[in-house]
GROMACS .gro file of C-alpha atoms in nm:
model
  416
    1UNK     CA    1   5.734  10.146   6.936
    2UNK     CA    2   5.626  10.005   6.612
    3UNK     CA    3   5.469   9.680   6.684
    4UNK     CA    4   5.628   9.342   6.540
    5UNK     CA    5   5.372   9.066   6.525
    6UNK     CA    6   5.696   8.829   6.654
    7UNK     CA    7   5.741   9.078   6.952
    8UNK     CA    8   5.653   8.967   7.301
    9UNK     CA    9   5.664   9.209   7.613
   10UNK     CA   10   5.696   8.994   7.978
   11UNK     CA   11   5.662   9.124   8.286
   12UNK     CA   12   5.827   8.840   8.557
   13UNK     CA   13   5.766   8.916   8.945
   14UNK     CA   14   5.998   8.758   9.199
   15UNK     CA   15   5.946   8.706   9.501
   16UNK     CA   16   6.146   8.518   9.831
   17UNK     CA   17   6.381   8.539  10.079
   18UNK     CA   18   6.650   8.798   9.993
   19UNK     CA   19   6.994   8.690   9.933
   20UNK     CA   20   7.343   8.808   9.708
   21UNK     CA   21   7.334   8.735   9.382
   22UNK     CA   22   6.963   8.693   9.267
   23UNK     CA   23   6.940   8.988   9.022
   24UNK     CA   24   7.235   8.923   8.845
   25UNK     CA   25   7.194   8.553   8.775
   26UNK     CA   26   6.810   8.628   8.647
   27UNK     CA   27   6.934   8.983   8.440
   28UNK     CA   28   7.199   8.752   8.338
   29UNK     CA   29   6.976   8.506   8.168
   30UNK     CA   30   6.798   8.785   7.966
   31UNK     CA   31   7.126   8.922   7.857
   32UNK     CA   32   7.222   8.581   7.697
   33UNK     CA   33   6.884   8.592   7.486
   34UNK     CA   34   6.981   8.953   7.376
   35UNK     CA   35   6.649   9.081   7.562
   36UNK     CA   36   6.569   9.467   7.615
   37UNK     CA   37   6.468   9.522   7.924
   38UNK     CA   38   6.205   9.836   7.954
   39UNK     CA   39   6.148   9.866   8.347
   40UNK     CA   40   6.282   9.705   8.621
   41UNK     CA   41   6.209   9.792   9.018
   42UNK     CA   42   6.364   9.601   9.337
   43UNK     CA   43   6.221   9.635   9.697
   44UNK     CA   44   6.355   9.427  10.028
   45UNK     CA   45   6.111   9.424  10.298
   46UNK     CA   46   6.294   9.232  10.630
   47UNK     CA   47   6.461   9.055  10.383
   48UNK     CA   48   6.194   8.976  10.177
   49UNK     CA   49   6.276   9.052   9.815
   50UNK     CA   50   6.017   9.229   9.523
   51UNK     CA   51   6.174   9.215   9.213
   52UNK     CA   52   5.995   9.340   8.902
   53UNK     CA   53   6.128   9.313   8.507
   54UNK     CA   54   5.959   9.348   8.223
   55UNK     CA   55   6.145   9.283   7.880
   56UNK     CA   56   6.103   9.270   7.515
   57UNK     CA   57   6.172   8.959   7.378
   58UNK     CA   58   6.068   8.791   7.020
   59UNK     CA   59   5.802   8.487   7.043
   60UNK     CA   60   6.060   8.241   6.905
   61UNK     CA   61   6.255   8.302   7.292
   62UNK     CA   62   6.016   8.358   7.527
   63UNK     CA   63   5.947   7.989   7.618
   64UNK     CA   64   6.335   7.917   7.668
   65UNK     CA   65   6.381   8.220   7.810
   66UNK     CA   66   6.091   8.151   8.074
   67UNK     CA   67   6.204   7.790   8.107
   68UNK     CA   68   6.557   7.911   8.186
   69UNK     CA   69   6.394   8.187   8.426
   70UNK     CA   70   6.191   7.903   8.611
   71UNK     CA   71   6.527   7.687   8.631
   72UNK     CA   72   6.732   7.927   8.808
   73UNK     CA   73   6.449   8.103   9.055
   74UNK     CA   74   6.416   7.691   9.167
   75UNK     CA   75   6.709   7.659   9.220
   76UNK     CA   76   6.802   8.031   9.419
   77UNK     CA   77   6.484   7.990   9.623
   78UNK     CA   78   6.269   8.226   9.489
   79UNK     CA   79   5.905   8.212   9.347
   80UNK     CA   80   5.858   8.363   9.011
   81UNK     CA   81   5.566   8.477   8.815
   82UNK     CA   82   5.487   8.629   8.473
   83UNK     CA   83   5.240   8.840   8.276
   84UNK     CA   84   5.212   8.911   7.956
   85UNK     CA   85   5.165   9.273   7.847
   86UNK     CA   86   5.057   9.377   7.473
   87UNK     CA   87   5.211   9.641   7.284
   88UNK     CA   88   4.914   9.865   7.339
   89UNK     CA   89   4.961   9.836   7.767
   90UNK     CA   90   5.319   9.909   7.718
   91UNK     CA   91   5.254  10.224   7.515
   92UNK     CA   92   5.021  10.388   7.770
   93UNK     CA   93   5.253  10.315   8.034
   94UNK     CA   94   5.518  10.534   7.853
   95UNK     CA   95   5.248  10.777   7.770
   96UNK     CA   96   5.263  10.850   8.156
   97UNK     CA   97   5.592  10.914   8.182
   98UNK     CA   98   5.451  11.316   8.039
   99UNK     CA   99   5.233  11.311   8.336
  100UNK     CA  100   5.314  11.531   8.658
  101UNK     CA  101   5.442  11.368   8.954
  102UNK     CA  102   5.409  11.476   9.295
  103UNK     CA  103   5.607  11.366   9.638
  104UNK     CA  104   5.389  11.293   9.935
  105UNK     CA  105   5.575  11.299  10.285
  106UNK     CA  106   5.372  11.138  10.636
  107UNK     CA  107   5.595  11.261  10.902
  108UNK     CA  108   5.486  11.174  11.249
  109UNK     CA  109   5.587  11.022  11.612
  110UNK     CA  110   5.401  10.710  11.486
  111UNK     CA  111   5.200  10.629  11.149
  112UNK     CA  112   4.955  10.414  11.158
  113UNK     CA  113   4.764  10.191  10.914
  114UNK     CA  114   4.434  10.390  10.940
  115UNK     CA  115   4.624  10.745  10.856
  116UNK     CA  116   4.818  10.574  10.533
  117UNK     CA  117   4.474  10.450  10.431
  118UNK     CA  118   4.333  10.793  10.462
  119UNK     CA  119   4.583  10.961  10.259
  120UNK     CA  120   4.585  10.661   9.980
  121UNK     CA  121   4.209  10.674   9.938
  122UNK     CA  122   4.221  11.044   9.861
  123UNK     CA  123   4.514  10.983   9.629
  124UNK     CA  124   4.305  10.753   9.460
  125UNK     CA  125   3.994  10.951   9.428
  126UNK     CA  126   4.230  11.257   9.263
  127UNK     CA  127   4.274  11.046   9.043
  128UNK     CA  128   4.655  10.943   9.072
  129UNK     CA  129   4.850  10.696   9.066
  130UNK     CA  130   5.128  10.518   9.333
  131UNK     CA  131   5.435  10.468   9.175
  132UNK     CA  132   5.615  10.404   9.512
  133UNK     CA  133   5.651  10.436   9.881
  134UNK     CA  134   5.984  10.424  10.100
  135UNK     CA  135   6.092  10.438  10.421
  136UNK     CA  136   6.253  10.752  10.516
  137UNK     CA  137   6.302  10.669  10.907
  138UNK     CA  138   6.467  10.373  11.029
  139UNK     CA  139   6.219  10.085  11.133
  140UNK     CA  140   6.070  10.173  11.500
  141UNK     CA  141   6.150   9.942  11.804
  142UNK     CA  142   5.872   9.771  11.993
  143UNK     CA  143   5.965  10.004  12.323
  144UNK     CA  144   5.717  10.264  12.431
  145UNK     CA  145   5.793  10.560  12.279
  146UNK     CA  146   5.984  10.745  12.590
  147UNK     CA  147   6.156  10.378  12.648
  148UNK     CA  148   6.283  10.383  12.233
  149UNK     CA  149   6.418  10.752  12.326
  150UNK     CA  150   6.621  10.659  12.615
  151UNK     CA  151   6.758  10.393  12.439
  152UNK     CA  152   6.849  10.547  12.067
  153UNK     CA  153   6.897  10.922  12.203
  154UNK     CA  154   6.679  11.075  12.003
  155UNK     CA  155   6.283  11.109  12.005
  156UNK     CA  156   6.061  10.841  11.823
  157UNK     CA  157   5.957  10.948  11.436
  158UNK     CA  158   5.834  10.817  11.164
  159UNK     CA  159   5.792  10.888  10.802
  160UNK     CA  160   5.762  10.753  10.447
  161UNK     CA  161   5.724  10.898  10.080
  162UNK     CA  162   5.492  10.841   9.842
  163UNK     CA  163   5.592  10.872   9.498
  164UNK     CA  164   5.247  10.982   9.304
  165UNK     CA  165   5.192  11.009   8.948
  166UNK     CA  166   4.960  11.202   8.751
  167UNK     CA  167   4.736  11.523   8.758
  168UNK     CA  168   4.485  11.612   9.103
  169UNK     CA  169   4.138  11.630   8.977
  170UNK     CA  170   4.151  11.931   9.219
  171UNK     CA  171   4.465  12.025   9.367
  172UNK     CA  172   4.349  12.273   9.590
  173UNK     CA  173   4.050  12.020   9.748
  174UNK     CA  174   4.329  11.754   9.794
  175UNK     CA  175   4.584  11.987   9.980
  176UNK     CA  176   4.277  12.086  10.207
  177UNK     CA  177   4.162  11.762  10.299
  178UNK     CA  178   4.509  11.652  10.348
  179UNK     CA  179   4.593  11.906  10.644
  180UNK     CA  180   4.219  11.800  10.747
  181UNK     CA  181   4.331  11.484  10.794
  182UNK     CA  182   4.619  11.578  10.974
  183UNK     CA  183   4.510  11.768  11.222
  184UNK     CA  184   4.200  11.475  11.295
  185UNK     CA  185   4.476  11.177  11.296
  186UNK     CA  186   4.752  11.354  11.439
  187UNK     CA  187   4.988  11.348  11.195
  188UNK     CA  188   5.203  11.612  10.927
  189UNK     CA  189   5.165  11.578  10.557
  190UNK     CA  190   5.362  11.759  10.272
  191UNK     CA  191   5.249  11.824   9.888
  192UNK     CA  192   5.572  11.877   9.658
  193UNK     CA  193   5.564  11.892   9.297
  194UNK     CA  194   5.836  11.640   9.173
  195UNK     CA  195   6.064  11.907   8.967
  196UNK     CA  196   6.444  11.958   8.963
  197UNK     CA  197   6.381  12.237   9.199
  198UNK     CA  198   6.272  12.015   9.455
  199UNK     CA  199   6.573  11.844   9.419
  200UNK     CA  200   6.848  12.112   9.446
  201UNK     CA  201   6.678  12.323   9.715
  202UNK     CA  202   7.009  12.547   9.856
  203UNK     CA  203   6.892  12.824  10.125
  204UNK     CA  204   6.699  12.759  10.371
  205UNK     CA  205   6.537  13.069  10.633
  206UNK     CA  206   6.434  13.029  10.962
  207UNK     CA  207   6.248  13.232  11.189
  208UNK     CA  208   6.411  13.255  11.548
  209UNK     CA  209   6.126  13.295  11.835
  210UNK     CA  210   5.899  12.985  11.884
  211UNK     CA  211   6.108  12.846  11.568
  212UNK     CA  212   6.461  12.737  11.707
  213UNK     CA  213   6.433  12.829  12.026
  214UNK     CA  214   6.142  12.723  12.249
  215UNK     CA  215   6.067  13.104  12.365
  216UNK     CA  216   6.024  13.441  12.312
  217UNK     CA  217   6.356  13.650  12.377
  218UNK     CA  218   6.110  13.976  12.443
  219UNK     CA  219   5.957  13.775  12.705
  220UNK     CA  220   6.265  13.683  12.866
  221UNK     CA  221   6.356  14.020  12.882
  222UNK     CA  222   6.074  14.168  12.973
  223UNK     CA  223   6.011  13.911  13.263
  224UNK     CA  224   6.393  14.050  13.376
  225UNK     CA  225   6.239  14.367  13.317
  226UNK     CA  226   5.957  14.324  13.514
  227UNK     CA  227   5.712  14.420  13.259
  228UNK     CA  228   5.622  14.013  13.152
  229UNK     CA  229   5.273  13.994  13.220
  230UNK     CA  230   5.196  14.343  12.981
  231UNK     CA  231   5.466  14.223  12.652
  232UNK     CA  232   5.336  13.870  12.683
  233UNK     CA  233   5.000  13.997  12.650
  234UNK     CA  234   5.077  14.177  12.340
  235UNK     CA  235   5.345  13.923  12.201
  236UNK     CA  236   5.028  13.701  12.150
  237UNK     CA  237   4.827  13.916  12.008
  238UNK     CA  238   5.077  14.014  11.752
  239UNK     CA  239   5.163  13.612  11.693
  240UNK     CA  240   4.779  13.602  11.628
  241UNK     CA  241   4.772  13.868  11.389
  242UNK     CA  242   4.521  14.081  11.627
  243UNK     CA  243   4.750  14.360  11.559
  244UNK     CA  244   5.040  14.550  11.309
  245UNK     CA  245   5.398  14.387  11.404
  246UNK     CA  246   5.543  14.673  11.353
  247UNK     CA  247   5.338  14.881  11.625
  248UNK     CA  248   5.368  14.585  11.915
  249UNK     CA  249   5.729  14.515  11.825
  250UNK     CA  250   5.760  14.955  11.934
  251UNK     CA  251   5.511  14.880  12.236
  252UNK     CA  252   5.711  14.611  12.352
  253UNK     CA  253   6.068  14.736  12.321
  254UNK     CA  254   5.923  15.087  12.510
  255UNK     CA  255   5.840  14.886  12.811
  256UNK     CA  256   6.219  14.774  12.838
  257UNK     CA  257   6.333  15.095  12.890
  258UNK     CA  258   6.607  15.061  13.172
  259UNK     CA  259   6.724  14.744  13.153
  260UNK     CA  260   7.040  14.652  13.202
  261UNK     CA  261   7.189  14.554  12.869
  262UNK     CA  262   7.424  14.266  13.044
  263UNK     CA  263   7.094  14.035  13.132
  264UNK     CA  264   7.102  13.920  12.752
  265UNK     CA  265   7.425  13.749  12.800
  266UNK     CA  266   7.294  13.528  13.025
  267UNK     CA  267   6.988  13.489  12.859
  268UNK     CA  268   7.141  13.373  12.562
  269UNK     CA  269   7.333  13.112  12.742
  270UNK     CA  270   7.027  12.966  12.892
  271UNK     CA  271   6.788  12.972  12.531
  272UNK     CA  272   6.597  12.657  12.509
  273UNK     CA  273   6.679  12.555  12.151
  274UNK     CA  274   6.420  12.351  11.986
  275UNK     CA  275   6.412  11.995  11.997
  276UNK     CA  276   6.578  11.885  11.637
  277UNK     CA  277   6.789  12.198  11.609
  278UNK     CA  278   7.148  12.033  11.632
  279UNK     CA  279   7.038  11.744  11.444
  280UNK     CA  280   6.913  11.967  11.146
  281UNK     CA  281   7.148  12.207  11.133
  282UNK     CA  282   7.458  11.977  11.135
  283UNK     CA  283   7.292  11.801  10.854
  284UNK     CA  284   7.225  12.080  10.659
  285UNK     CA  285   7.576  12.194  10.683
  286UNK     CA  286   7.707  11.880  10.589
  287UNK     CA  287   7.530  11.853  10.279
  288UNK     CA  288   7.650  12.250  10.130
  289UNK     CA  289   7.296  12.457  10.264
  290UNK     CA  290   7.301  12.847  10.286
  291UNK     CA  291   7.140  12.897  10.644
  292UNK     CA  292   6.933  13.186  10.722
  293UNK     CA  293   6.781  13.374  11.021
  294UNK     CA  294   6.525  13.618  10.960
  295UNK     CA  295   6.359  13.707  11.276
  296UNK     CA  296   6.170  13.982  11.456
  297UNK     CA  297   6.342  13.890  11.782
  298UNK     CA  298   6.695  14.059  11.823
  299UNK     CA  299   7.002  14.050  11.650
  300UNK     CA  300   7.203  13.949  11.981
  301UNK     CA  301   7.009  13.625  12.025
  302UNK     CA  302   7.024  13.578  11.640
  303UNK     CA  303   7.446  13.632  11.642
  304UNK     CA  304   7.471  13.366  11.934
  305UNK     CA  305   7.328  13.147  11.722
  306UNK     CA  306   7.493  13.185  11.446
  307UNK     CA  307   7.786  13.147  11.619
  308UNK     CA  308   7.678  12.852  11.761
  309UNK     CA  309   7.610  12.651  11.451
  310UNK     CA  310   7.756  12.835  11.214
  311UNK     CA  311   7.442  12.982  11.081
  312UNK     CA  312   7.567  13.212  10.740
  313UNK     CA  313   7.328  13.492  10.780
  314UNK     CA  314   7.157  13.694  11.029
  315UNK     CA  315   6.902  13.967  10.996
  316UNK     CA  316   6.708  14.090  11.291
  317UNK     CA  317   6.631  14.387  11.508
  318UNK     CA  318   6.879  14.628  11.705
  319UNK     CA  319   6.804  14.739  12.059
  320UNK     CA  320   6.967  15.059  12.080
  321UNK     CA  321   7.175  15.077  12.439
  322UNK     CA  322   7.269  15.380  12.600
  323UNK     CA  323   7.625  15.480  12.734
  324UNK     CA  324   7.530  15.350  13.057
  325UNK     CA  325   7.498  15.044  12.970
  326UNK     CA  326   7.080  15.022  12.968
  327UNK     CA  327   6.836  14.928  12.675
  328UNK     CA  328   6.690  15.268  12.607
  329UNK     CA  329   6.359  15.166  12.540
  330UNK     CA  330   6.433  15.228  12.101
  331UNK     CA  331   6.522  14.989  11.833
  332UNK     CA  332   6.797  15.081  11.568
  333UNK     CA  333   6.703  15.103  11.171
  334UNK     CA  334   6.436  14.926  11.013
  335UNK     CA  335   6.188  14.682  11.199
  336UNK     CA  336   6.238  14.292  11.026
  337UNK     CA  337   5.861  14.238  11.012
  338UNK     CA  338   5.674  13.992  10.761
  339UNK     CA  339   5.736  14.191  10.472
  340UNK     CA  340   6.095  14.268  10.510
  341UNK     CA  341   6.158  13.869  10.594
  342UNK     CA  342   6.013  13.776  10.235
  343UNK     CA  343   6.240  14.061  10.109
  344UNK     CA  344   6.508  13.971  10.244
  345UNK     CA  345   6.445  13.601  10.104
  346UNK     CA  346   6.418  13.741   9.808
  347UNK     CA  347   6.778  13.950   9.866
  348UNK     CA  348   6.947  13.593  10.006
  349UNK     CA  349   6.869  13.408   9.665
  350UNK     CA  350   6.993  13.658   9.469
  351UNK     CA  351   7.292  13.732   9.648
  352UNK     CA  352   7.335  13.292   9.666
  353UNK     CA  353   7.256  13.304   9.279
  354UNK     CA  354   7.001  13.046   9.336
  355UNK     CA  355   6.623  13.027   9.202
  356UNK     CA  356   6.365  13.130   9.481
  357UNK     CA  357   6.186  12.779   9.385
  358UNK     CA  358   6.488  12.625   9.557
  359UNK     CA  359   6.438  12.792   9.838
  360UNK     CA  360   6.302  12.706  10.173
  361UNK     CA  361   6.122  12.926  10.490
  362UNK     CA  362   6.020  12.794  10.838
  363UNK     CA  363   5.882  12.959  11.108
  364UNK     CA  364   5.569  12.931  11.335
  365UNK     CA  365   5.375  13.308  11.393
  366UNK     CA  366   5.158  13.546  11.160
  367UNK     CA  367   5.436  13.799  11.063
  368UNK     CA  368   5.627  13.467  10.883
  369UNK     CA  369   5.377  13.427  10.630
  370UNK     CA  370   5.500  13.616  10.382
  371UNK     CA  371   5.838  13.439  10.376
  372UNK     CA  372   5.632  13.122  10.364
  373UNK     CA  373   5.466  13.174  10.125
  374UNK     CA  374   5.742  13.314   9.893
  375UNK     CA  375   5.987  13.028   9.927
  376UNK     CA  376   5.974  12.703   9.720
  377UNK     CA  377   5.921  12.548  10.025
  378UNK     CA  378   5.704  12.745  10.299
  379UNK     CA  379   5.663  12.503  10.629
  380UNK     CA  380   5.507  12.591  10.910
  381UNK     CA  381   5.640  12.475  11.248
  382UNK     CA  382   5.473  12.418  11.518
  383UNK     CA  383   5.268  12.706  11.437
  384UNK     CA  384   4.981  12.934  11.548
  385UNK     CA  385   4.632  12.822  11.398
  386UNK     CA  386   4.599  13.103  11.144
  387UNK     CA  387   4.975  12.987  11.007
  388UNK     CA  388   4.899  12.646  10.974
  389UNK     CA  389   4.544  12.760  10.783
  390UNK     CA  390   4.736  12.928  10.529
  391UNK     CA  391   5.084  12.700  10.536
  392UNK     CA  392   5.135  12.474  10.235
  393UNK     CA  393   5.311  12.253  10.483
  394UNK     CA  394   5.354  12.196  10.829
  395UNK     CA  395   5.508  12.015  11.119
  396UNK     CA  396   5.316  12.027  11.421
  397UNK     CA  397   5.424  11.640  11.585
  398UNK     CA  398   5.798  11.645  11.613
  399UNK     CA  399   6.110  11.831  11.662
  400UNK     CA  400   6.239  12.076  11.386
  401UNK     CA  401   6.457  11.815  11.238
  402UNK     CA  402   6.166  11.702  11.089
  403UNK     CA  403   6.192  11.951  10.764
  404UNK     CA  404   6.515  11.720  10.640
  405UNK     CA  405   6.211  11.474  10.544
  406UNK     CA  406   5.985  11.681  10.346
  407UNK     CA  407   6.357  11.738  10.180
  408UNK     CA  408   6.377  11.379  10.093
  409UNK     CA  409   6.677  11.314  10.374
  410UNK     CA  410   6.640  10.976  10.549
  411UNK     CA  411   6.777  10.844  10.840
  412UNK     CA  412   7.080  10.640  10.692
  413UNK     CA  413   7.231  10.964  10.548
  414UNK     CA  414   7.252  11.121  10.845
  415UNK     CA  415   7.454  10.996  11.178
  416UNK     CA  416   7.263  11.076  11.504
   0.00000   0.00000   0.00000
């Protein structure tokens, strides 16, 4: 901007009770002085209105424009106040607008003063800047928490967004401390660069097992198997990543030999889906997502399901059953382990013709690493310690649905 010495930058904050009508009769007054207005940022709190402008004007209008200003914020009810800003403010301020911006997400059952303080004091020590925070969950009712569920339907949560501008003095340090923090105050945090990607993820992959459903479908049929105790031992220690996927996923599937095949039926019926599930997926279906399962469980829990939500894709493993009817103890073709999940990530965004920055992975053991950590988005849910050590983000204090925030959803887009 090349400075005029008759210039004159304002900044005017109003403040008061909310009602119709305010911005337009204040814009309204600027427009007949021909003013240029160069930001301008509104916020209602319970009806409390924050309204921000700053303008250009020349110093021959600024007192009649300000008189005018004072006038009609009388006579609406509102308080207003101004600052004057020099050329040389103004120009640093749109020197920022270069500067990286990052999307902070606090995602919990409840978040409290002392967690948002946390996470805005290490902000501020990295060296960035607040542009903005919002509400992403409706406003919580003064029930207990299992009293507010019985009443709405749906489990207590809470989140909001901070909008943060500028570059981490160390990146790396800040993520750490931030999933520090989390796990101390009992909370989930997510660090998203602000870039179009973030903003037009389209696939999203899910692990199956201790991701959508609340169990293990080995363990289920092992326990009808009789062989629980020995495939739940080594189901942890696989989880764990204590030992090679592949060679427990053979281990287990041996010990099922003779089963009959009809038991999964039933099973299937009875899964205990995840707390969020419907919520999320009817959401994500709503708004044009490619949905993905890529599990190590089995392709018959996987194909219920899909057909159940209407889930687009499905890889998995095979039990091979014999003609009479019994799991034969083997698996058919290749074993969907860590590395053939991020493959097959990689496969879905080609095949969707979408960037693998827009896409998303979420699932809870050791073998889902590798998908989380190709995705644009890896989150880890729920998950073991050793996942959550090396997640990017994580969810470890609500139901599933809780991924639609670190997408930027809120709670007035989507109908319970």
């Amino acid at each position: 901007m090349t400075e005029r010495t008759d210039q004159e930058i304002i900044l005017i904050n109003i403040s008061g009770h909310d009602k119709p009508g305010v911005t337009s009769a204040l814009t309204k007054i600027l427009g007949n002085f021909g003013s240029t207005i160069l930001d301008i940022g509104q916020a209602d709190i319970h009806h409390t209105l924050s309204l921000g402008i700053m303008f250009l004007t020349t110093s021959k209008l600024s007192g009649e424009i300000m008189k005018e200003l004072f006038f009609k914020s009388s006579e609406m009810g509102v308080e207003i106040h101004y600052t004057p800003i020099t050329i040389d403010e103004y120009n640093g301020w749109v020197a920022l607008q270069g500067k990286n911006r990052y999307i902070i997400t606090m995602l919990g059952r409840v978040i409290t003063a002392e967690q948002i303080s946390a996470i805005s004091g290490i902000v501020a020590r990295q060296g960035l800047n607040i542009d903005s925070i919002r509400r992403l969950t409706g406003r919580p009712s003064l029930d207990d928490a299992a009293e507010d569920a019985k009443r709405y339907g749906v489990p207590r949560r809470s989140c909001i967004e901070f909008s943060v501008r500028g570059t981490p003095a160390h990146k790396e340090a800040m993520q750490a401390e931030f999933m520090r923090l989390s796990n101390e105050l009992g909370f989930d945090i997510s660090l998203q660069e602000d870039n179009m990607y973030r903003r037009c993820r389209r696939l999203i992959c899910f692990d199956m097992d201790s991701t959508l459903i609340q169990t293990e479908c080995i363990d289920e049929l092992a326990r009808r198997a009789g062989v629980g105790d020995k495939v739940s031992a080594i189901t942890a220690s696989a989880m764990r990543g204590e030992i090679d996927f592949k060679e427990s996923f053979t281990r287990r599937v041996s010990l099922l030999k003779g089963l009959d095949a009809s038991v999964m039926k039933d099973i299937a019926e009875h899964l205990p889906i995840t707390e969020g599930v419907d919520r999320l997926m009817s959401a994500l279906k709503r708004t044009g997502y490619k949905i993905a399962i890529l599990s190590g469980g089995f392709t018959y829990f996987g194909n219920y399901m899909k057909a159940k939500y209407g889930i687009d894709y499905v890889y998995a493993n095979e039990l091979e059953i014999g003609p009479d009817g019994r799991l034969t103890g083997r698996y058919v073709g290749d074993i969907v382990d860590g590395s053939r999940k991020a493959e097959l990530l990689r496969f879905l965004a080609q095949a969707e013709h979408v960037n693998i920055a827009q896409t998303i992975a979420v699932g809870d053991g050791a073998n889902d690493l590798p998908m989380l950590k190709t995705a644009g988005l890896g989150i880890a849910f729920h998950a073991k310690p050793k996942v959550k050590a090396n997640a990017q983000q994580s969810i470890s204090t609500i139901g599933i649905d809780g991924v639609l925030y670190f997408l930027g959803f809120k709670d007035s887009y989507m109908k319970e």
